[in-house]
mmCIF file of C-alpha atoms and ligand atoms in Angstrom:
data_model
loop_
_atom_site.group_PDB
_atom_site.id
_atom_site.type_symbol
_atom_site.label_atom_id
_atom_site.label_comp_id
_atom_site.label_asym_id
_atom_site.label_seq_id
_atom_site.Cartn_x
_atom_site.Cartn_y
_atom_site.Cartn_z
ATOM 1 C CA UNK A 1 0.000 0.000 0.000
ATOM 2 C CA UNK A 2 1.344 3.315 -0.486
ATOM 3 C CA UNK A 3 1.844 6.009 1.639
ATOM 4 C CA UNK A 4 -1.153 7.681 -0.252
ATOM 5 C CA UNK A 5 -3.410 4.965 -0.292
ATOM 6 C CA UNK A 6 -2.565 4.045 3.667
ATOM 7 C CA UNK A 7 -3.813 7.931 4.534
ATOM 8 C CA UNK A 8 -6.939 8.298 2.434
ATOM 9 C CA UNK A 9 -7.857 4.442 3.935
ATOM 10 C CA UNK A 10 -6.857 5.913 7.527
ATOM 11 C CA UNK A 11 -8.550 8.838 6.786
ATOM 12 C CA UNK A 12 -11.722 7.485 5.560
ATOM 13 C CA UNK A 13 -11.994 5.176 8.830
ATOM 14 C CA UNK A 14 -12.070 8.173 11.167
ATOM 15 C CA UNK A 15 -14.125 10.112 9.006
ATOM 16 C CA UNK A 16 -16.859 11.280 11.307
ATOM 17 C CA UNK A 17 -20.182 10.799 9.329
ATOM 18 C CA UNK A 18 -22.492 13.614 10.317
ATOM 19 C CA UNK A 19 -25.115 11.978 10.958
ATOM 20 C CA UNK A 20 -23.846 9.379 12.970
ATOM 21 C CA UNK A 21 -21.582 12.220 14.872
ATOM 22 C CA UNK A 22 -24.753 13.947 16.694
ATOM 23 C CA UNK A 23 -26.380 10.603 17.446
ATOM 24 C CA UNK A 24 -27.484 10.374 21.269
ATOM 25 C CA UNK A 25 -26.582 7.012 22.725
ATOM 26 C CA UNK A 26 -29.196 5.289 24.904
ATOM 27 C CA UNK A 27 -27.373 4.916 28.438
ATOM 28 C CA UNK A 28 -27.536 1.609 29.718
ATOM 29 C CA UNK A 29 -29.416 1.010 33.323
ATOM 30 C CA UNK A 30 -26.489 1.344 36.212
ATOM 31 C CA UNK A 31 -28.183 -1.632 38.107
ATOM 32 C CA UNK A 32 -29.825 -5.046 36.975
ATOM 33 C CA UNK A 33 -33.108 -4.814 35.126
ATOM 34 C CA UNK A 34 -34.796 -6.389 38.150
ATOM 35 C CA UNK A 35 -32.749 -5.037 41.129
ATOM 36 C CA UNK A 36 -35.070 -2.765 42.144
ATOM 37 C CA UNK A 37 -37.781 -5.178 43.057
ATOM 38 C CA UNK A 38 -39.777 -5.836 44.642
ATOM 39 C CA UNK A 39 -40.971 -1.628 44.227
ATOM 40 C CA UNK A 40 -40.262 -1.831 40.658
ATOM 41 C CA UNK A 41 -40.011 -5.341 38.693
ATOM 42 C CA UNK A 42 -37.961 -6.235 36.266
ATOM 43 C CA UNK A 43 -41.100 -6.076 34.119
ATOM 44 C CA UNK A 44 -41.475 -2.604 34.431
ATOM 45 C CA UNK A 45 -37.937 -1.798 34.178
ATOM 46 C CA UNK A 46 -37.394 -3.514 30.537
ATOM 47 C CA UNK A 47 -40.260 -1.623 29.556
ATOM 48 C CA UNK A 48 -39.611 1.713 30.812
ATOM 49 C CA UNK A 49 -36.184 1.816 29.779
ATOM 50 C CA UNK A 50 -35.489 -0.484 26.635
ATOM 51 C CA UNK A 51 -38.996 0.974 25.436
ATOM 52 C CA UNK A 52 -40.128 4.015 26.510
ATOM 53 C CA UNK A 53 -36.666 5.708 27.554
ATOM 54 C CA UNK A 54 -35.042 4.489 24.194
ATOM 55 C CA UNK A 55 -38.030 5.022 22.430
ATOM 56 C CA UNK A 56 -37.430 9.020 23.563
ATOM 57 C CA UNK A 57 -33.621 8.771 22.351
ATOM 58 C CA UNK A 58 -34.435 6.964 19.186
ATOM 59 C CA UNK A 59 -37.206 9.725 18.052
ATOM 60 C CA UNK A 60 -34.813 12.615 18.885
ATOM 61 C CA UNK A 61 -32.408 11.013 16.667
ATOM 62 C CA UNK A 62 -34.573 11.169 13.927
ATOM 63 C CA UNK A 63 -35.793 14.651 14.794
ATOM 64 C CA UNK A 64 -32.318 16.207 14.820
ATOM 65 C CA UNK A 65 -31.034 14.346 11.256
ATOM 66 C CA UNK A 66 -33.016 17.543 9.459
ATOM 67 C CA UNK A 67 -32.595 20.059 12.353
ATOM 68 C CA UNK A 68 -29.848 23.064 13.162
ATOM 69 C CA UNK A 69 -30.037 21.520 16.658
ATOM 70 C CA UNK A 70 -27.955 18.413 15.672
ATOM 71 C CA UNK A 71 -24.676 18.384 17.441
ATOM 72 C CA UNK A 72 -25.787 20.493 19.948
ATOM 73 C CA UNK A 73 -25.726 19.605 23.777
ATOM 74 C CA UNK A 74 -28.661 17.686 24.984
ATOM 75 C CA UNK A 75 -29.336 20.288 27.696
ATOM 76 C CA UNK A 76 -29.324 23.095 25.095
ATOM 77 C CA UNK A 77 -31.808 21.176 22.917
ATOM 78 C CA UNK A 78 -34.044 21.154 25.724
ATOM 79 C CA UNK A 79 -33.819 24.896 26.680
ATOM 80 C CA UNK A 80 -34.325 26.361 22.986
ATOM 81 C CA UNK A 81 -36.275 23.607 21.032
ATOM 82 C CA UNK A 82 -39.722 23.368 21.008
ATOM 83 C CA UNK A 83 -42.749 20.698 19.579
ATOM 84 C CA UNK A 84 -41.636 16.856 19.574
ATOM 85 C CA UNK A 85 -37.977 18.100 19.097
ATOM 86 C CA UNK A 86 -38.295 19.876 22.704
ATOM 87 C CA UNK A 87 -40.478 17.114 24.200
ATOM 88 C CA UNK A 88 -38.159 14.047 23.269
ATOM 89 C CA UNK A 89 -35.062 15.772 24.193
ATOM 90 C CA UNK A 90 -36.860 16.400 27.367
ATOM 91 C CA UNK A 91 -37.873 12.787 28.125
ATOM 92 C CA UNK A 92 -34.392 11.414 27.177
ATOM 93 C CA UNK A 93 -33.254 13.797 29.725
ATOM 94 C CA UNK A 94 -35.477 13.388 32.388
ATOM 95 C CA UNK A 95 -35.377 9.543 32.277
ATOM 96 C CA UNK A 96 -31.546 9.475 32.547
ATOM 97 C CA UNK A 97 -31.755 11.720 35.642
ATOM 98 C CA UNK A 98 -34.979 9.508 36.834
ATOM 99 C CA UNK A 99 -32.863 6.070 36.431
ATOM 100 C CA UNK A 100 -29.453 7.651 37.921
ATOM 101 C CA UNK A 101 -30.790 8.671 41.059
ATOM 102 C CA UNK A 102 -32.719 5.414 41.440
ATOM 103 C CA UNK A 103 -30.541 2.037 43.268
ATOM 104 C CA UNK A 104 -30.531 -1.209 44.881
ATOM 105 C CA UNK A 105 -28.382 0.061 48.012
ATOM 106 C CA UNK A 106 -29.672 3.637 48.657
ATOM 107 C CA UNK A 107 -28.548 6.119 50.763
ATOM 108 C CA UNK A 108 -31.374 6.910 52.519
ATOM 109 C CA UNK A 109 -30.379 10.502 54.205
ATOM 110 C CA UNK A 110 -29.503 13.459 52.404
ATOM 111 C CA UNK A 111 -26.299 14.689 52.588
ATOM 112 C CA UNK A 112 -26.456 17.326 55.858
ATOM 113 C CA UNK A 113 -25.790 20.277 53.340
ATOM 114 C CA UNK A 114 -29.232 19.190 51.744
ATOM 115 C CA UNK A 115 -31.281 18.001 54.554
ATOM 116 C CA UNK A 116 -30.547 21.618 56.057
ATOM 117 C CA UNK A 117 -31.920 23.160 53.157
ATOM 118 C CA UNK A 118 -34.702 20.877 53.033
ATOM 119 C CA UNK A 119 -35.728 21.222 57.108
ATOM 120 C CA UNK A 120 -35.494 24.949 56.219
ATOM 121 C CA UNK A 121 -37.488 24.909 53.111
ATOM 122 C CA UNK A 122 -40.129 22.232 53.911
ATOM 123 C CA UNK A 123 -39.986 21.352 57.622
ATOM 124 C CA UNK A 124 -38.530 18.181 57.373
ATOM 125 C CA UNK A 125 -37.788 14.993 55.248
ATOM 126 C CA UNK A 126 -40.650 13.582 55.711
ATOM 127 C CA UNK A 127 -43.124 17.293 54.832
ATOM 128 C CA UNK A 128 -41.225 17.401 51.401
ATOM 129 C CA UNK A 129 -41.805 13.650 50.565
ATOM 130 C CA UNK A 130 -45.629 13.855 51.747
ATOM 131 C CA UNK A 131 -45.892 17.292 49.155
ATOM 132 C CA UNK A 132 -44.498 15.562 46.906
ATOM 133 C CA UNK A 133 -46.599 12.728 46.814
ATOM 134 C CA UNK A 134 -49.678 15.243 46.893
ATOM 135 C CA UNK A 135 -48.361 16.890 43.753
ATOM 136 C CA UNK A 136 -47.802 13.097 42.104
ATOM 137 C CA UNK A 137 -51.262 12.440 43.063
ATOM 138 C CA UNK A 138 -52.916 15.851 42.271
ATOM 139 C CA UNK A 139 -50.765 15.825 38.644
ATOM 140 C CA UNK A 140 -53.696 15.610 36.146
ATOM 141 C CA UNK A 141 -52.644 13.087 33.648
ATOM 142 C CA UNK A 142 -48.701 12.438 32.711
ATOM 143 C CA UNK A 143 -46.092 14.522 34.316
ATOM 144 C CA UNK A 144 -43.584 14.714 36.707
ATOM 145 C CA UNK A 145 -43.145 15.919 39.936
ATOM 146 C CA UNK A 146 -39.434 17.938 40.589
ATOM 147 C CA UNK A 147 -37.821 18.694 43.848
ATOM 148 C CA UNK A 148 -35.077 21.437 42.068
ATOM 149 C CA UNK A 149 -33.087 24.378 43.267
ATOM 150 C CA UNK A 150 -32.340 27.706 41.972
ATOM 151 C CA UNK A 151 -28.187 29.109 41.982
ATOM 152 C CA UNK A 152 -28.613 29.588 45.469
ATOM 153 C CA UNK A 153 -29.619 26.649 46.758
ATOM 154 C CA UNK A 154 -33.336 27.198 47.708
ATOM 155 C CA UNK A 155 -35.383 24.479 47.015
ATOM 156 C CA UNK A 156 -38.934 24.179 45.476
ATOM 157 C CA UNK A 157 -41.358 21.480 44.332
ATOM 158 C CA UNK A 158 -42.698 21.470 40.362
ATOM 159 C CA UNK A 159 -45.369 19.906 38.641
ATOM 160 C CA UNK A 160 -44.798 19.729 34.941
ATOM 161 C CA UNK A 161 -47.108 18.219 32.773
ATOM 162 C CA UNK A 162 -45.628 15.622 30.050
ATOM 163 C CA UNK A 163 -41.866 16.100 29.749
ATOM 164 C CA UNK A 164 -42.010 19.189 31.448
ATOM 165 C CA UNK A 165 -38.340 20.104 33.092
ATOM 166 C CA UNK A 166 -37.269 22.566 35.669
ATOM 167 C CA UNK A 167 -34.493 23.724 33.170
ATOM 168 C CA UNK A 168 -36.880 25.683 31.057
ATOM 169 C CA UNK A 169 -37.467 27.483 34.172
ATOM 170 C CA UNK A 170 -34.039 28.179 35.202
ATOM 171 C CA UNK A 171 -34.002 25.881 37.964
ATOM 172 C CA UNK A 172 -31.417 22.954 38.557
ATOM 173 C CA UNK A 173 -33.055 19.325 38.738
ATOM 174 C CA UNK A 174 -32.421 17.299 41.940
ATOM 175 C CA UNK A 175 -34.882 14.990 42.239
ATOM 176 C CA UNK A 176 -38.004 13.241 39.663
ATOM 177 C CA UNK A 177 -40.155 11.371 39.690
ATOM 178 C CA UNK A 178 -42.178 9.932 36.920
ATOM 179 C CA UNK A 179 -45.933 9.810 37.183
ATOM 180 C CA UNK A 180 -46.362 8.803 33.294
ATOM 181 C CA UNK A 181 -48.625 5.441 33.260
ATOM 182 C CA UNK A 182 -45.830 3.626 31.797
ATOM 183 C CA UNK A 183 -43.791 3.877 35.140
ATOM 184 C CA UNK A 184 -45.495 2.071 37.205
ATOM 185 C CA UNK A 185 -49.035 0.438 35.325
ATOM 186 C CA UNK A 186 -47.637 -2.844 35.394
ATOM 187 C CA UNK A 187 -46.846 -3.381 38.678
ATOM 188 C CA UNK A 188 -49.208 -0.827 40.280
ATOM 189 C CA UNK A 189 -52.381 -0.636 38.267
ATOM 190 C CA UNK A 190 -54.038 2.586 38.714
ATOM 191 C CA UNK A 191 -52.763 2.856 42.283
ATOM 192 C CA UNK A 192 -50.064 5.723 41.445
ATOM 193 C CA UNK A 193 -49.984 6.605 44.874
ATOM 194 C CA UNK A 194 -48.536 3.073 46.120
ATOM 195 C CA UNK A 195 -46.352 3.374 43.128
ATOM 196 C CA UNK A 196 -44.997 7.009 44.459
ATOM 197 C CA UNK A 197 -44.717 5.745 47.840
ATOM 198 C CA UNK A 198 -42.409 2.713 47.144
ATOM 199 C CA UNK A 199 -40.556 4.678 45.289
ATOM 200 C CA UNK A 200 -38.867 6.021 47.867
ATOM 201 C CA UNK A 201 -36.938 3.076 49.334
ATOM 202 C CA UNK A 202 -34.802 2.726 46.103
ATOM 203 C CA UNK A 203 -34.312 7.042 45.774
ATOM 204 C CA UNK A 204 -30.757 7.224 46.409
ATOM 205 C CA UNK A 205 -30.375 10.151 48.602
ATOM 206 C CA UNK A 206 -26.245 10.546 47.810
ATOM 207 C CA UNK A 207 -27.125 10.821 44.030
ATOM 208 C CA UNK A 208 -29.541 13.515 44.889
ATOM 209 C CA UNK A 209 -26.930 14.973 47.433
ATOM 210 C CA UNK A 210 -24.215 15.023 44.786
ATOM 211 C CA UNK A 211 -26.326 17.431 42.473
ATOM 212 C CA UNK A 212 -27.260 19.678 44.993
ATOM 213 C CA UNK A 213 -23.451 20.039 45.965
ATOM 214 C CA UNK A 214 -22.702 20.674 42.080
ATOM 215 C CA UNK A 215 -25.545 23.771 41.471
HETATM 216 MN MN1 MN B 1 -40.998 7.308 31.982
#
């Protein structure tokens, strides 16, 4: 081979193809699909993440081949898009901060930076997780329910409809949880309220911790 020929071959291996380049990758599960039972089977797990979740990824994928928002940061897309662009951004987001802060061996107390702020905010750990499961109850159809901050560290609870985000509002995520059917129908029914409530023995307090102590 000559010199030529080896650098054109070389060169057309690490040729980025622009399509391919601005492709989100669908993050794989940082547990077992059924490690979070018995609150959340494997059942529901496969579905809501090698269905719904990647579903979400795939679709932006396909948005962004025909879009000036390809090659852009997911976060970004989610701030300035808007329609199914916006909303599957948004849910490809959202589910990879709903599955990160979920685990097997939680931490179960906040880290004492963050309960502070909580006992000042709230009242206690156990006010917050009761308003939140009001506003998971009270949500009117899909949503999810945020416990976010602002630059400063004061906490707040949100109720977005659909893929709604507390980015769009200037306000840094900590803490969701998913009240679409698909997260909990098989294993809960229409009992979203049980579903809520098991939830949190597998939130994992140190992930939620570490964001607050990275504003
Ligand atoms: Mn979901």
């Amino acid at each position: 081979m000559t010199a030529t020929a080896l650098f054109l071959s070389l060169s057309l291996m690490t040729q980025p193809d622009s399509a391919s380049a601005s492709r989100f990758v669908v993050r794989e599960l940082p547990y077992a699909y059924g490690a979070l039972a018995p609150y959340l089977s494997e059942e529901t797990m496969r579905f809501h993440h090698d269905k719904h979740y990647a579903g979400y990824v795939n679709k932006l994928n396909e948005l962004l081949l025909d879009s000036p928002f390809a090659g852009q940061p997911l976060e970004d897309i989610v701030l300035s898009a808007d329609g199914a662009l916006c909303n599957n951004a948004a849910q490809a987001w959202n589910h990879e901060l709903f599955f990160e802060q979920l685990s097997p061996q939680p931490v179960r107390e906040p880290s004492p930076e963050l309960r502070a702020a909580i006992e000042r905010d709230f009242g206690s750990l156990e006010a917050l997780q009761a308003q939140m499961n009001r506003a998971a109850a009270g949500l009117f159809g899909s949503g999810w329910v945020w416990l976010a901050s602002d630059r400063e560290g004061r906490l707040s609870i949100l109720s977005e409809p659909n893929a709604g985000n507390p980015v769009r509002r200037g306000l840094i995520p900590l803490l969701g949880i998913d009240v679409w059917e698909h997260a909990y129908y098989l294993d809960y029914r229409n009992r979203r309220a049980d579903a809520v409530a098991a939830l949190w023995n597998v939130i994992d307090w140190r992930c939620v911790s570490d964001r607050y102590a990275h504003l």
